[in-house]
Coordinates of C-alpha atoms in Angstrom, one line a residue:
M25 CA 70.6 32.9 -23.3
K26 CA 73.5 35.4 -23.7
K27 CA 75.6 32.7 -21.7
F28 CA 75.2 30.1 -24.2
V29 CA 75.6 32.5 -26.8
L30 CA 78.9 33.2 -25.0
L31 CA 80.0 30.0 -25.0
I32 CA 79.4 29.2 -28.5
A33 CA 81.4 31.8 -29.1
V34 CA 84.3 30.9 -27.5
V35 CA 83.9 27.3 -28.9
F36 CA 84.5 29.0 -32.2
A37 CA 87.5 31.3 -31.1
A38 CA 89.0 28.4 -29.4
W39 CA 88.4 26.0 -33.1
A40 CA 90.1 29.2 -34.7
C41 CA 92.9 29.2 -32.8
Y42 CA 93.7 25.4 -32.2
A43 CA 92.6 25.0 -36.9
Q44 CA 96.2 26.1 -37.1
S45 CA 97.5 23.1 -35.2
N46 CA 98.1 20.8 -37.9
N47 CA 101.6 19.7 -39.0
S48 CA 103.2 19.2 -42.0
T49 CA 106.8 19.2 -43.0
V50 CA 107.6 18.2 -46.8
T51 CA 111.8 17.7 -47.5
Q52 CA 113.0 16.6 -50.9
W53 CA 116.1 15.8 -52.7
G54 CA 116.8 15.1 -55.8
T55 CA 114.6 16.3 -59.3
N56 CA 111.0 16.5 -60.7
N57 CA 109.5 15.2 -57.6
G58 CA 106.3 16.2 -55.8
A59 CA 104.7 16.7 -52.8
T60 CA 101.1 17.7 -51.9
V61 CA 99.7 18.1 -48.2
V62 CA 95.9 19.2 -47.6
Q63 CA 95.0 19.4 -43.3
A64 CA 91.8 20.1 -42.1
G65 CA 90.9 19.7 -38.7
L66 CA 93.4 19.4 -35.5
F67 CA 96.3 18.4 -34.2
N68 CA 97.4 16.5 -37.4
V69 CA 100.6 15.6 -38.8
S70 CA 102.6 14.8 -41.8
G71 CA 105.7 13.9 -43.0
V72 CA 107.0 13.6 -46.9
T73 CA 110.7 12.5 -47.5
Q74 CA 111.8 12.2 -51.3
A75 CA 114.9 11.7 -52.2
G76 CA 115.4 10.8 -55.8
H77 CA 114.2 11.8 -59.0
F78 CA 110.2 11.9 -60.6
N79 CA 108.7 10.7 -57.1
G80 CA 105.3 11.5 -56.2
A81 CA 103.3 11.8 -52.5
F82 CA 99.9 12.8 -51.9
V83 CA 98.4 14.1 -48.1
D84 CA 95.0 14.2 -47.6
Q85 CA 93.8 14.5 -43.8
I86 CA 90.3 15.8 -42.1
G87 CA 89.6 15.8 -38.7
I88 CA 92.1 15.3 -35.4
G89 CA 94.9 13.7 -34.4
N90 CA 96.1 11.9 -37.5
H91 CA 99.3 11.0 -38.6
S92 CA 101.0 9.9 -41.8
F93 CA 104.8 9.7 -42.7
V94 CA 105.7 9.2 -46.6
N95 CA 109.3 8.2 -47.2
Q96 CA 110.7 7.7 -51.1
S97 CA 113.6 7.1 -52.5
L98 CA 114.9 6.4 -56.0
I99 CA 113.0 7.1 -59.0
G100 CA 109.6 6.8 -60.2
N101 CA 107.5 6.2 -57.2
Q102 CA 104.6 7.2 -55.5
A103 CA 102.8 7.7 -53.0
S104 CA 98.7 8.6 -52.2
V105 CA 97.0 8.8 -47.8
L106 CA 93.7 9.6 -47.1
Q107 CA 92.7 9.9 -43.6
M108 CA 89.4 10.9 -42.9
G109 CA 88.9 10.4 -38.6
L110 CA 90.7 10.6 -35.2
L111 CA 94.4 9.9 -34.7
N112 CA 94.6 7.4 -37.7
A113 CA 98.4 6.8 -38.1
S114 CA 99.8 5.6 -42.1
L115 CA 103.2 4.9 -42.6
I116 CA 104.7 4.5 -46.3
N117 CA 108.3 3.2 -47.1
Q118 CA 109.2 2.7 -50.5
S119 CA 112.7 2.4 -51.8
G120 CA 113.2 1.2 -55.7
W121 CA 112.0 1.8 -58.9
G122 CA 107.9 2.8 -60.2
N123 CA 106.7 1.5 -56.9
F124 CA 103.2 2.7 -55.5
A125 CA 101.1 2.5 -52.0
S126 CA 98.2 4.2 -50.7
A127 CA 96.4 4.0 -47.6
S128 CA 92.8 5.2 -47.1
Q129 CA 91.8 5.2 -42.8
M130 CA 88.5 6.7 -42.2
G131 CA 87.3 6.0 -38.5
F132 CA 89.5 6.2 -35.0
A133 CA 92.6 4.6 -34.2
N134 CA 93.8 2.7 -37.7
H135 CA 97.1 1.5 -38.2
S136 CA 98.4 1.4 -41.4
F137 CA 101.7 0.9 -42.7
I138 CA 104.0 -0.3 -46.4
N139 CA 107.4 -1.3 -47.2
Q140 CA 108.3 -1.4 -50.6
L141 CA 111.4 -1.8 -51.9
G142 CA 112.0 -3.1 -55.2
M143 CA 110.4 -2.1 -59.0
L144 CA 107.1 -2.5 -59.6
N145 CA 105.3 -3.1 -56.8
V146 CA 101.6 -1.8 -55.7
A147 CA 100.4 -2.4 -52.3
G148 CA 97.0 -0.3 -51.2
A149 CA 95.4 -0.6 -47.9
T150 CA 91.8 0.4 -47.0
Q151 CA 90.3 0.8 -42.8
V152 CA 87.1 1.3 -42.3
G153 CA 86.2 1.4 -38.4
F154 CA 88.4 1.4 -35.3
V155 CA 91.4 0.3 -34.3
N156 CA 92.2 -2.1 -37.3
L157 CA 95.7 -2.9 -38.4
S158 CA 97.4 -3.9 -41.5
S159 CA 100.6 -4.5 -42.3
I160 CA 102.1 -4.7 -45.7
N161 CA 106.0 -5.5 -46.9
Q162 CA 106.7 -6.0 -50.5
F163 CA 110.6 -6.5 -51.4
G164 CA 110.2 -8.1 -55.2
I165 CA 109.3 -7.0 -58.8
M166 CA 105.6 -6.7 -59.9
E167 CA 104.0 -7.7 -56.4
M168 CA 100.5 -6.8 -55.6
A169 CA 98.8 -6.5 -52.5
H170 CA 95.6 -5.1 -51.1
V171 CA 94.1 -4.8 -47.7
S172 CA 90.3 -3.9 -47.1
Q173 CA 89.4 -4.0 -43.3
M174 CA 85.8 -3.0 -42.1
G175 CA 85.3 -3.1 -38.7
L176 CA 86.6 -3.2 -35.4
M177 CA 90.5 -4.7 -34.8
N178 CA 91.0 -6.5 -37.4
M179 CA 94.5 -7.6 -38.1
S180 CA 96.7 -8.2 -41.4
S181 CA 100.0 -8.8 -42.6
I182 CA 101.4 -9.5 -46.1
Y183 CA 105.3 -10.2 -46.5
Q184 CA 106.2 -10.7 -50.5
M185 CA 109.3 -11.3 -50.5
M186 CA 111.8 -11.5 -54.0
N187 CA 108.9 -12.6 -56.0
L188 CA 107.7 -11.6 -59.5
G189 CA 104.0 -11.0 -60.3
A190 CA 102.7 -12.3 -56.9
M191 CA 99.6 -11.5 -55.7
A192 CA 97.6 -11.2 -52.2
H193 CA 94.4 -9.5 -51.3
V194 CA 93.0 -9.3 -47.4
M195 CA 89.4 -8.5 -46.8
Q196 CA 88.3 -8.6 -43.5
H197 CA 84.5 -7.5 -42.6
G198 CA 83.7 -7.8 -38.6
M199 CA 85.8 -7.9 -35.4
F200 CA 89.0 -9.4 -33.9
N201 CA 89.8 -11.1 -37.1
W202 CA 93.4 -12.5 -38.3
A203 CA 94.8 -13.0 -41.3
S204 CA 98.4 -13.4 -42.8
I205 CA 99.6 -14.4 -46.5
I206 CA 103.1 -14.5 -46.5
Q207 CA 104.8 -15.2 -50.2
V208 CA 109.0 -16.2 -50.7
L209 CA 111.1 -16.6 -53.9
G210 CA 107.8 -17.4 -56.2
I211 CA 106.9 -16.7 -59.9
G212 CA 103.6 -15.0 -60.8
N213 CA 101.5 -17.1 -57.4
T214 CA 98.2 -15.9 -55.9
A215 CA 96.8 -15.6 -52.1
M216 CA 93.2 -14.2 -51.0
I217 CA 91.9 -14.4 -48.0
N218 CA 88.7 -13.0 -46.6
Q219 CA 86.6 -13.1 -43.4
W220 CA 83.6 -12.4 -42.6
G221 CA 82.7 -12.2 -38.8
V222 CA 84.2 -12.3 -35.5
G223 CA 87.8 -13.6 -34.2
N224 CA 88.7 -15.9 -37.4
I225 CA 92.3 -16.8 -37.8
A226 CA 93.4 -17.1 -41.6
S227 CA 97.1 -18.1 -42.9
I228 CA 98.1 -18.9 -46.3
F229 CA 102.2 -19.9 -46.7
Q230 CA 103.7 -19.9 -50.0
M231 CA 107.3 -20.4 -51.3
F232 CA 108.9 -21.1 -54.4
G233 CA 106.3 -22.3 -56.8
L234 CA 105.0 -20.9 -60.1
N235 CA 101.5 -20.0 -60.8
N236 CA 100.1 -21.3 -57.7
T237 CA 96.9 -20.1 -55.9
A238 CA 95.7 -20.4 -52.9
I239 CA 91.7 -19.1 -51.6
I240 CA 90.3 -19.0 -47.8
D241 CA 87.1 -17.4 -47.3
Q242 CA 85.5 -17.5 -43.5
V243 CA 82.0 -16.7 -42.6
G244 CA 80.8 -16.6 -38.7
W245 CA 83.3 -16.6 -35.4
G246 CA 86.6 -18.6 -34.4
N247 CA 86.5 -20.2 -37.9
V248 CA 91.0 -21.5 -37.9
A249 CA 92.3 -22.3 -41.8
S250 CA 95.8 -22.5 -42.8
I251 CA 97.3 -23.6 -46.1
N252 CA 100.8 -23.9 -47.0
Q253 CA 102.0 -24.1 -50.9
I254 CA 105.8 -25.1 -51.4
G255 CA 107.1 -25.5 -54.9
G256 CA 105.5 -27.2 -57.7
W257 CA 103.0 -25.1 -60.3
G258 CA 99.9 -24.6 -61.2
N259 CA 98.6 -26.0 -58.0
T260 CA 94.7 -24.8 -56.7
L261 CA 94.3 -24.8 -53.0
H262 CA 90.4 -23.5 -51.6
I263 CA 89.3 -23.4 -48.1
G264 CA 85.2 -22.3 -47.2
Q265 CA 84.0 -22.1 -44.1
M266 CA 81.2 -21.3 -42.5
G267 CA 79.9 -21.3 -38.8
G268 CA 82.0 -21.8 -35.5
F269 CA 85.0 -22.8 -34.6
N270 CA 85.8 -24.8 -37.7
T271 CA 89.4 -26.4 -38.3
Q272 CA 91.2 -26.4 -41.6
N273 CA 94.6 -27.1 -43.4
I274 CA 96.4 -27.8 -46.3
T275 CA 99.3 -28.8 -47.5
Q276 CA 100.8 -28.9 -50.8
F277 CA 104.5 -30.0 -51.4
F278 CA 105.7 -29.3 -54.8
G279 CA 104.2 -31.1 -57.8
N280 CA 101.6 -29.9 -59.8
G281 CA 98.3 -29.6 -61.3
N282 CA 96.5 -30.4 -58.4
L283 CA 93.3 -29.2 -56.8
A284 CA 92.6 -29.5 -53.1
Y285 CA 89.1 -27.8 -51.3
I286 CA 87.2 -28.4 -48.5
S287 CA 83.8 -26.9 -47.2
Q288 CA 82.5 -27.0 -43.9
A289 CA 79.4 -25.7 -42.4
G290 CA 78.5 -26.3 -38.4
M291 CA 81.1 -25.7 -35.8
F292 CA 83.6 -27.8 -34.4
N293 CA 84.4 -29.9 -37.7
W294 CA 88.0 -30.4 -38.6
A295 CA 89.3 -31.0 -42.0
S296 CA 93.3 -31.5 -43.6
I297 CA 94.3 -32.5 -46.5
N298 CA 98.1 -33.0 -47.9
Q299 CA 99.7 -33.6 -51.2
W300 CA 103.3 -34.1 -51.4
W301 CA 105.1 -34.5 -54.6
A302 CA 101.6 -35.3 -56.6
W303 CA 100.5 -34.7 -59.8
N304 CA 97.4 -33.9 -61.6
N305 CA 95.2 -35.1 -58.2
K306 CA 92.3 -33.2 -57.0
A307 CA 90.8 -33.8 -53.2
T308 CA 87.5 -32.5 -52.0
I309 CA 86.1 -32.7 -48.7
M310 CA 82.9 -31.7 -47.7
Q311 CA 81.6 -31.4 -43.9
N312 CA 78.1 -30.1 -43.3
G313 CA 77.2 -30.7 -38.9
F314 CA 79.0 -30.8 -35.9
M315 CA 82.6 -32.2 -34.6
N316 CA 83.5 -34.3 -37.9
Y317 CA 86.8 -35.3 -38.8
A318 CA 88.3 -35.7 -42.4
Q319 CA 91.8 -36.2 -43.5
I320 CA 93.0 -36.9 -46.9
D321 CA 96.6 -37.6 -47.8
Q322 CA 97.6 -38.0 -51.3
V323 CA 101.7 -38.7 -51.7
M324 CA 103.2 -39.3 -54.9
E325 CA 99.9 -39.7 -56.6
I326 CA 99.4 -39.1 -60.3
G327 CA 95.9 -38.2 -61.4
S328 CA 94.0 -39.9 -58.8
E329 CA 91.3 -38.4 -56.7
A330 CA 89.4 -38.8 -53.2
V331 CA 86.3 -37.5 -51.9
I332 CA 84.7 -37.5 -48.5
D333 CA 81.2 -36.1 -47.9
Q334 CA 80.3 -35.6 -44.3
V335 CA 76.9 -34.3 -43.2
G336 CA 75.8 -35.0 -39.1
W337 CA 78.4 -35.5 -36.4
F338 CA 81.2 -37.0 -35.1
H339 CA 81.8 -38.8 -37.9
F340 CA 85.4 -39.7 -38.5
A341 CA 87.0 -40.4 -42.4
D342 CA 90.0 -41.1 -44.4
I343 CA 91.7 -41.2 -47.1
S344 CA 95.1 -42.3 -48.3
Q345 CA 96.5 -42.3 -51.7
R346 CA 99.9 -43.3 -52.2
F347 CA 102.4 -44.3 -54.9
G348 CA 99.9 -44.7 -57.0
I349 CA 98.0 -43.7 -60.8
N350 CA 94.9 -42.5 -61.5
N351 CA 93.0 -43.8 -58.4
W352 CA 89.5 -43.0 -57.1
A353 CA 87.9 -43.1 -53.6
K354 CA 84.9 -41.6 -52.1
I355 CA 83.5 -41.9 -48.5
K356 CA 80.3 -40.6 -47.9
Q357 CA 78.7 -40.3 -44.2
R358 CA 75.3 -39.3 -43.2
G359 CA 73.9 -39.4 -39.4
Y360 CA 76.1 -39.8 -37.0
D361 CA 79.4 -41.1 -35.7
Q362 CA 80.1 -43.2 -38.3
T363 CA 84.0 -44.3 -39.0
A364 CA 85.4 -45.1 -42.6
F365 CA 89.1 -45.6 -44.0
I366 CA 89.9 -46.0 -47.7
T367 CA 94.1 -46.6 -48.3
Q368 CA 95.4 -47.2 -51.9
L369 CA 98.9 -47.5 -52.2
F370 CA 101.2 -48.6 -55.0
T371 CA 97.9 -49.6 -57.0
E372 CA 96.4 -48.1 -60.4
N373 CA 93.1 -47.4 -61.9
S374 CA 91.9 -48.9 -58.6
R375 CA 88.5 -47.4 -57.2
A376 CA 87.1 -47.6 -53.7
R377 CA 83.7 -46.4 -52.3
I378 CA 82.4 -46.4 -48.7
V379 CA 78.2 -45.1 -48.3
Q380 CA 77.1 -45.1 -44.5
R381 CA 73.9 -44.4 -43.4
G382 CA 73.1 -44.3 -39.4
H383 CA 75.0 -44.2 -36.8
D384 CA 77.9 -46.0 -35.0
Q385 CA 79.2 -48.4 -38.3
W386 CA 82.9 -49.0 -39.3
A387 CA 83.9 -49.7 -42.9
A388 CA 87.7 -49.8 -44.4
V389 CA 88.8 -50.6 -48.0
D390 CA 92.8 -50.9 -48.1
Q391 CA 93.2 -52.0 -51.8
L392 CA 97.3 -52.3 -51.8
G393 CA 99.4 -53.0 -55.1
G394 CA 96.9 -54.1 -58.0
F395 CA 95.1 -52.9 -61.1
K396 CA 91.9 -52.4 -61.4
N397 CA 90.7 -53.6 -58.9
K398 CA 87.3 -52.6 -57.4
A399 CA 85.9 -52.3 -54.4
V400 CA 82.3 -50.9 -52.8
I401 CA 80.8 -51.2 -48.8
I402 CA 77.2 -49.9 -48.0
Q403 CA 75.9 -49.5 -44.5
K404 CA 72.7 -48.8 -43.4
D405 CA 71.6 -48.5 -39.6
A406 CA 74.0 -49.2 -37.1
F407 CA 76.6 -51.0 -35.6
N408 CA 77.8 -52.6 -38.8
F409 CA 81.0 -53.7 -39.3
A410 CA 82.5 -53.9 -43.4
F411 CA 86.4 -54.2 -44.6
V412 CA 87.8 -54.7 -47.6
G413 CA 91.0 -56.0 -49.0
Q414 CA 92.6 -56.6 -52.2
F415 CA 96.3 -57.3 -52.1
G416 CA 97.8 -57.0 -55.4
G417 CA 95.7 -59.0 -58.4
E418 CA 94.2 -57.2 -61.2
K419 CA 90.5 -56.6 -62.3
N420 CA 89.0 -57.9 -59.0
N421 CA 85.6 -56.7 -57.7
A422 CA 84.3 -56.6 -53.9
R423 CA 81.4 -55.2 -53.0
I424 CA 79.5 -55.5 -49.5
D425 CA 75.8 -54.3 -48.7
Q426 CA 75.0 -54.1 -44.9
D427 CA 71.4 -53.5 -43.4
G428 CA 70.3 -53.7 -39.8
M429 CA 72.7 -53.7 -36.7
F430 CA 75.7 -55.8 -35.9
N431 CA 76.3 -57.1 -38.9
R432 CA 80.1 -58.0 -39.8
G433 CA 81.2 -59.1 -43.3
W434 CA 85.1 -59.2 -44.4
V435 CA 86.3 -59.8 -48.3
F436 CA 90.1 -60.7 -48.7
Q437 CA 91.1 -61.2 -52.3
V438 CA 95.2 -61.5 -52.1
L439 CA 96.6 -61.9 -55.7
E440 CA 94.1 -62.9 -57.5
D441 CA 92.9 -61.8 -61.1
G442 CA 89.3 -61.4 -62.1
S443 CA 87.5 -62.6 -59.4
T444 CA 84.3 -61.2 -57.6
A445 CA 82.9 -61.3 -54.3
H446 CA 79.7 -60.6 -52.8
I447 CA 77.9 -60.0 -49.6
D448 CA 74.9 -58.9 -48.6
Q449 CA 73.5 -58.8 -45.0
A450 CA 70.0 -57.9 -43.8
G451 CA 69.1 -58.7 -40.1
Y452 CA 70.7 -58.6 -36.8
S453 CA 74.2 -60.2 -35.8
N454 CA 75.2 -61.7 -39.3
V455 CA 78.5 -63.0 -40.1
A456 CA 80.5 -63.4 -43.4
V457 CA 83.5 -64.0 -44.8
V458 CA 84.6 -64.3 -48.4
G459 CA 88.1 -65.2 -49.0
Q460 CA 89.9 -65.7 -52.5
L461 CA 93.6 -66.1 -52.5
F462 CA 96.6 -67.3 -55.1
G463 CA 93.6 -67.9 -58.1
G464 CA 91.3 -65.9 -60.5
N465 CA 88.2 -66.2 -62.0
N466 CA 86.6 -67.2 -58.5
H467 CA 83.3 -66.3 -57.7
G468 CA 81.8 -66.3 -54.0
E469 CA 78.7 -64.7 -53.2
I470 CA 77.1 -64.9 -49.4
H471 CA 72.8 -63.7 -49.0
Q472 CA 72.3 -63.3 -45.2
V473 CA 68.3 -62.2 -44.2
G474 CA 67.6 -62.7 -40.4
I475 CA 69.8 -62.8 -36.7
D476 CA 72.9 -64.9 -35.7
N477 CA 74.1 -66.6 -38.8
S478 CA 77.9 -67.2 -40.3
S479 CA 79.0 -68.2 -43.2
L480 CA 82.6 -68.9 -44.4
I481 CA 83.6 -69.1 -48.5
Y482 CA 87.6 -69.7 -49.3
Q483 CA 88.7 -70.6 -52.8
F484 CA 92.0 -71.3 -53.7
G485 CA 92.5 -71.9 -57.5
Y486 CA 90.8 -70.8 -60.8
G487 CA 87.6 -70.6 -61.2
N488 CA 85.3 -71.9 -58.8
V489 CA 82.0 -70.2 -58.0
A490 CA 80.4 -70.4 -54.3
T491 CA 76.9 -69.5 -53.0
S492 CA 75.3 -69.3 -49.7
H493 CA 72.2 -68.0 -49.1
Q494 CA 71.3 -68.2 -45.6
M495 CA 67.2 -66.9 -44.5
G496 CA 66.2 -67.6 -40.4
F497 CA 68.2 -67.4 -37.6
G498 CA 71.5 -69.3 -36.6
H499 CA 72.2 -71.1 -39.5
S500 CA 76.3 -71.6 -40.2
S501 CA 77.8 -73.0 -43.4
L502 CA 82.0 -73.0 -45.0
I503 CA 82.3 -73.4 -48.2
L504 CA 86.1 -75.1 -49.0
Q505 CA 87.4 -74.7 -52.7
V506 CA 90.7 -75.8 -53.7
G507 CA 91.7 -76.3 -57.3
N508 CA 89.6 -75.4 -60.4
G509 CA 86.1 -75.2 -61.5
N510 CA 84.5 -76.1 -59.0
T511 CA 80.9 -75.4 -58.2
A512 CA 79.2 -75.2 -54.6
T513 CA 75.7 -73.7 -53.4
V514 CA 74.1 -73.4 -50.0
M515 CA 70.7 -72.7 -49.1
Q516 CA 69.0 -72.2 -45.6
S517 CA 66.2 -71.1 -44.0
G518 CA 64.2 -71.8 -41.0

């Protein structure tokens, strides 16, 4: 017992001796600078250098082996450092007018670096945990940046250069997350990254532009997201990921008033949105499942909307809207291994919709040129194929409904005005084609119920009406109308 008491006394004596081993250096040049340093613990190091006027620095260190360095020059800069724990490191460099920087560290071996050059910039870093790394660089006017890290070995970098009123925020909860925000030569742009989980990667790059907004939210592990906004004004991007190893990318290149949103839940999903020289467009991708692929491109498009909604696995969807006005497109997929394409090129006020339920189905809509054309494809079951092509013309309607397996349907409307085409297939291995070319106000309709039926309708001219009904097995029919005002009906059963 006496030996134990003696040992405790020796430890306290050593503590009393080493408690004096903290080191603080304050160097001031100028007028009305202020510095306060508070140290409690062992081997803490603080350095404050002030050159200028009305600068202020406050450093509070509690623990062992913490290091803090504050360097201030010119007028009215303020810096605050709080360190609690072991071996934390903070560096703040300020040069300019009215900048404010703060670093708060609690834990072990966290590192924070803040560099400010300019006027009225605000930067803050909060670190709780172990071996987190934060870097903030500001070279502009009225830039704001904040980093909050809680966990293990998270890494964050914010770089703001020659902006006016830019805002950047990073929040990381978890382990091994990585975030990067770069803002260059913009006015009032906003970027936010929020990460919860393990090993997520996110990056936002904003250059030029006015009042653009970019947000990334990640919950899970191994997710990757990137946003690039270059130029434009009033654009908004939002990425949300929940799950593992999902990948997203959004690029906006000039344009204004565009909105892009991607939501992923599951694993190994891939999504991309590109809006180039576009105005007032909206693009939305929603994925829930495994290894789905989706892409939306809006290029020199005005006032259009595109939506992809995928639930299941191995789906593929692509929507391309280019050089058009006020178009709308949507792909909805349920099941697995579905493939769908919608292309709207040089068209105005056109509508396209594809719905797939089942598996291994393929559908495509091409709308090239034209005005107020409408196309719909509905597929149920498996291995069905459908295509609608509307080339030029105006106010045409095309629809394909398929319920069964191995059905194939085609609709072609070429330089038509006010024509309608409808294919309805229920069964197996049916084939249907409606072709309407170089006319107007034509109507073609095919209904098939059964197996291995084949029906073709071709119309050239105006005001023609053709209807084909097939029920049973192995029927075939062909209707060819050339001219105006013709009517034909075929009914087959058995």
